[in-house]
Amino acid sequence: MAMAAVAANPSATAEDPEPHREAVPGLESQRRQIENGESGRERPLRAGESWFLVEQHWYRQWEVYVQGGEQDSSTFPGCINNAKLFEDQINWCLKKGLVEGEDYVLLPSAAWHFLVGWYGLEQGQPPIERKVVELRGTRKVEVYPVELLLVPHRDMGTPHSAQFSQIDSIDLVLRTAREKFLVRPEKETRLWVKNSQGSFERLCNTRVTVLDAALKSGQLVVMETRSKDGTWPSAQPQAGNKASKEDEDFQGQPGICGLTNLGNTCFMNSALQCLSNVPQLTEYFLKNRYLEELNFCNPLGMKGEIAEAYADLVKQAWSGHHRSIVPQVFKTKVGHFASQFLGYQQHDSQELLSFLLDGLHEDLNRVKKKEYVELCDAAGRPDHEVAQEAWQNHKRRNDSVIVDTFHGLFKSTLVCPDCGNVSVTFDPFCYLSVPLPVSHKRVMEVFFVSMDPRRKPEQHRLVVPKKGKISDLCVALAKHTGVSPERMMVADVFSHRFYKIYQLEESLSSILDRDDIFIYEVSGRSAICENSREDVVLPIYLRERTPARDYNNSYYGLMLFGHPLLVSVPRDRLSWDSLYHILLYRLSRYVTRPSSDDEDDGDEKDPPVTASPILADMAAKDSIPKPGHVAGGSSQNPGPEQAGPSSGVAGGSRAPVNNSPGPSHWPQRARRKHLFTLQTVNSNGTSDRSNFNEDTHGVSSSSQPYIAIDWEPEMKKRYYNEVEAEGYVKHDCVGYVLKKAPVRLRECIELFTTMETLEKENPWFCPSCKQHQLATKKLDLWKLPETLIIHLKRFSYTRFSREKLDTLVEFPIRDLDFSEFVKPQNESAPELYKYDLIAVSNHYGGLRDGHYTTFACNKDSGQWHYFDDNSVSPVTENQIESKAAYVLFYQRQDVARRAKPQPDLSDPPAPPACGQPPNSEFMDVN
């Protein structure tokens, strides 16, 4: 209770006792009642009770009077007169520095009222009432209360003084300020205090005391009133005052308000719009019920800041005075308490929603001190008993509007595969993350490179098993090309070199959708056996000499270009001369042979091409590489089976077959101008083998079997056609689209409740066998919430791949029935299992980029709207279902229905204020 300034209306306190003067007892009886006993001044202090100050001289005179024993004595004290304790007779402020025992004595309430009843109080004087406070374990009468200067935010020039005990709550300060400044009950207010540095701090927790808030006498306390547009005056920048006044003049439909995109914050806007259109939660904030439940002491919470920031957004959006608002303060609060949302990177709307629901719950948790609750297994007890116990235990620690609105209960059943032990537990949930039925097929795009150099590479779109092998990819391609899978080699090409060449038994899961996959036709697999007659497959790189920045200009740099090749070479033709002509033939589609006019008697710069048996030693010493290595990633010599990253298409070749013109048919001259030179290089194609000598009879066994075709810039410009080299054709299959059949939401829920076996990474410890087991697990729905959030798991992440499932999920707008999924069923209340859709969070785009929007039904009008950041437009119900649907919000039908007529599906939408919703197939992304 406020220690009303002693300046309070004196006429109501000092003049009343005189007409009601009590019968005066004997003097000895007076002394005993005032000095001793339960009502006397010797009684101990009790925190919270009232004591009164009596001027010392008057009290001593009274003591002399009662001790004298004569009621008609000249020592009669007269009316109680505290005039010497006041600074003046106008404001009745207490003098500073008064000392108990010298200037005044303290009397308990009963003794004070006895004396006033017997002797009366000097006319016009107020009683000096003070509270007993307990500070740090010591009780004392608070003679000098804290005097605060109260001012309204709109007029800070004339402060109003008010006194408060240190044990009074800040809420009392707020109520006193509201009374002084005549604030209407429906208006929302808050307090700020000016600190010693001159800045203002919020008094957030109104349940703490003046002492806990560290308020001192003379401090300025400002009361701020929320504007009718939902904003706080202090939150409005000076430059925005004009715009704010314009917004106040605007009057639209409450709730139809956009949110500005601050930079990749569409995910946050989408989640906020969905949550804002949950009727019971929004009403909770609009009616200020959250103010009584803010939990500032919860160590798991955010000191009420998330709840207050969200409340500010809701009040602005539902004020009807904004076309759109800027959620900058909310974004800052979220980043402060959840560092993963700092900055302006794109995030997942469901992840933000999960954080926000948890943050609001902890900030509004009615449980101020969480007790320890031991989880108990069913142990053979009836399910309903265990479920009720689990829900009660949950509520003992978690009790908030979020629990009331969004929390339900799972039944989880685990069965040990060895001993058959059954464990049943009941766990709360806030939303359902349901899987989508996944296709077992996968579409892969590859380039097929034929052995025929006249054919351009072909782009193919192949349907293969998602968990298949490389051999399945070759088999699928064989159906399009007629080439046997045994004559194919699969390579990953990147940056003009092979990143990896795959073995047939490797899993397709190691190939990502973004990889450039090339399948080369070869004459056969590379042979390892000595004296084998099989062909050898050589990886070929293309390089161009570029003059380096060197003072003597003697060093030449080499840069990779074009697309690497996999070339089949007969083992008996492994000489430099033969290899040169084989490669010239394989490049014949885009490399022009020199004409007779270009030929001369030789060039001193061109090294002679000899018929030395290149790679003979290498083949004999079993140094041909094995498939499956990564270029540059192994200490072993990488081999032709290694595939490399590149964006190009290359033709693998072997010696000409049938009647196709080959090098053996070309006219031979003893000395011919050579277009390029050949070098052995490492797997990256970046360094020559220094120990190679063309005059020897081959290369050493330590040489890596990668061959580089080195071009002089002038020769490349003259004979190499880059446009033709990059050309490719599309097979008819590229135009085919693998149609995905739509799935019903019911199928997703069925998949969610299907029994599954735990993975090796997440075994269950069986209390019976005392071992970790891969138990079977089944989830059932036991208790459904008022508002059910269903998260469609569109994003799939594995060790090797990440993908978004763009399957169309068909979901009902009304009458989603969960009765077959809930155990047990209450047949007498079917409405407990039926839901109507109220909001949808959409995601357009892929994994790396995307855009979030919202469909939501206004709780007041019943009209559906499309929210795209700060744009809002009305839509019809038949526009809501799309492949972009990501998070669904359903409201249970037994919850208070929205007072609105159901919109007619045949009615055309009202003219959009800010554009129409996008086609889900074509969407600009952030």
PDB file of C-alpha atoms in Angstrom, residues 44 68 152 161 165 281 354 356 429 478 532 624 643 658 678 706 738 742 875 894 903 905 915:
ATOM      1  CA  PRO A  44       7.638  -6.582  18.391  1.00  0.00           C
ATOM      2  CA  GLY A  68       0.348  11.685  37.944  1.00  0.00           C
ATOM      3  CA  PRO A 152       3.310  10.966 -18.318  1.00  0.00           C
ATOM      4  CA  SER A 161       5.332  13.577  -6.332  1.00  0.00           C
ATOM      5  CA  SER A 165       7.420   2.028   0.688  1.00  0.00           C
ATOM      6  CA  LEU A 281      -3.278 -17.005 -29.008  1.00  0.00           C
ATOM      7  CA  SER A 354       9.935 -24.068 -33.073  1.00  0.00           C
ATOM      8  CA  LEU A 356       9.434 -18.991 -31.030  1.00  0.00           C
ATOM      9  CA  PHE A 429       4.606 -32.703 -28.416  1.00  0.00           C
ATOM     10  CA  ALA A 478      22.182 -48.763 -72.386  1.00  0.00           C
ATOM     11  CA  SER A 532      47.048 -59.177 -71.893  1.00  0.00           C
ATOM     12  CA  ILE A 624      47.929 -49.094 -64.152  1.00  0.00           C
ATOM     13  CA  ALA A 643      37.025 -39.166 -62.372  1.00  0.00           C
ATOM     14  CA  ASN A 658      35.424 -51.654 -88.911  1.00  0.00           C
ATOM     15  CA  LEU A 678      52.297 -35.294 -75.383  1.00  0.00           C
ATOM     16  CA  TYR A 706      47.784 -39.552 -67.180  1.00  0.00           C
ATOM     17  CA  LEU A 738       9.000 -37.813 -64.168  1.00  0.00           C
ATOM     18  CA  PRO A 742       0.202 -36.375 -55.366  1.00  0.00           C
ATOM     19  CA  VAL A 875      -7.536 -15.394 -52.166  1.00  0.00           C
ATOM     20  CA  ASP A 894     -14.715 -27.743 -30.594  1.00  0.00           C
ATOM     21  CA  PRO A 903     -16.547 -18.090 -47.833  1.00  0.00           C
ATOM     22  CA  LEU A 905     -15.717 -21.373 -53.175  1.00  0.00           C
ATOM     23  CA  GLY A 915      -0.818  -8.566 -56.365  1.00  0.00           C
TER      24      GLY A 915
END
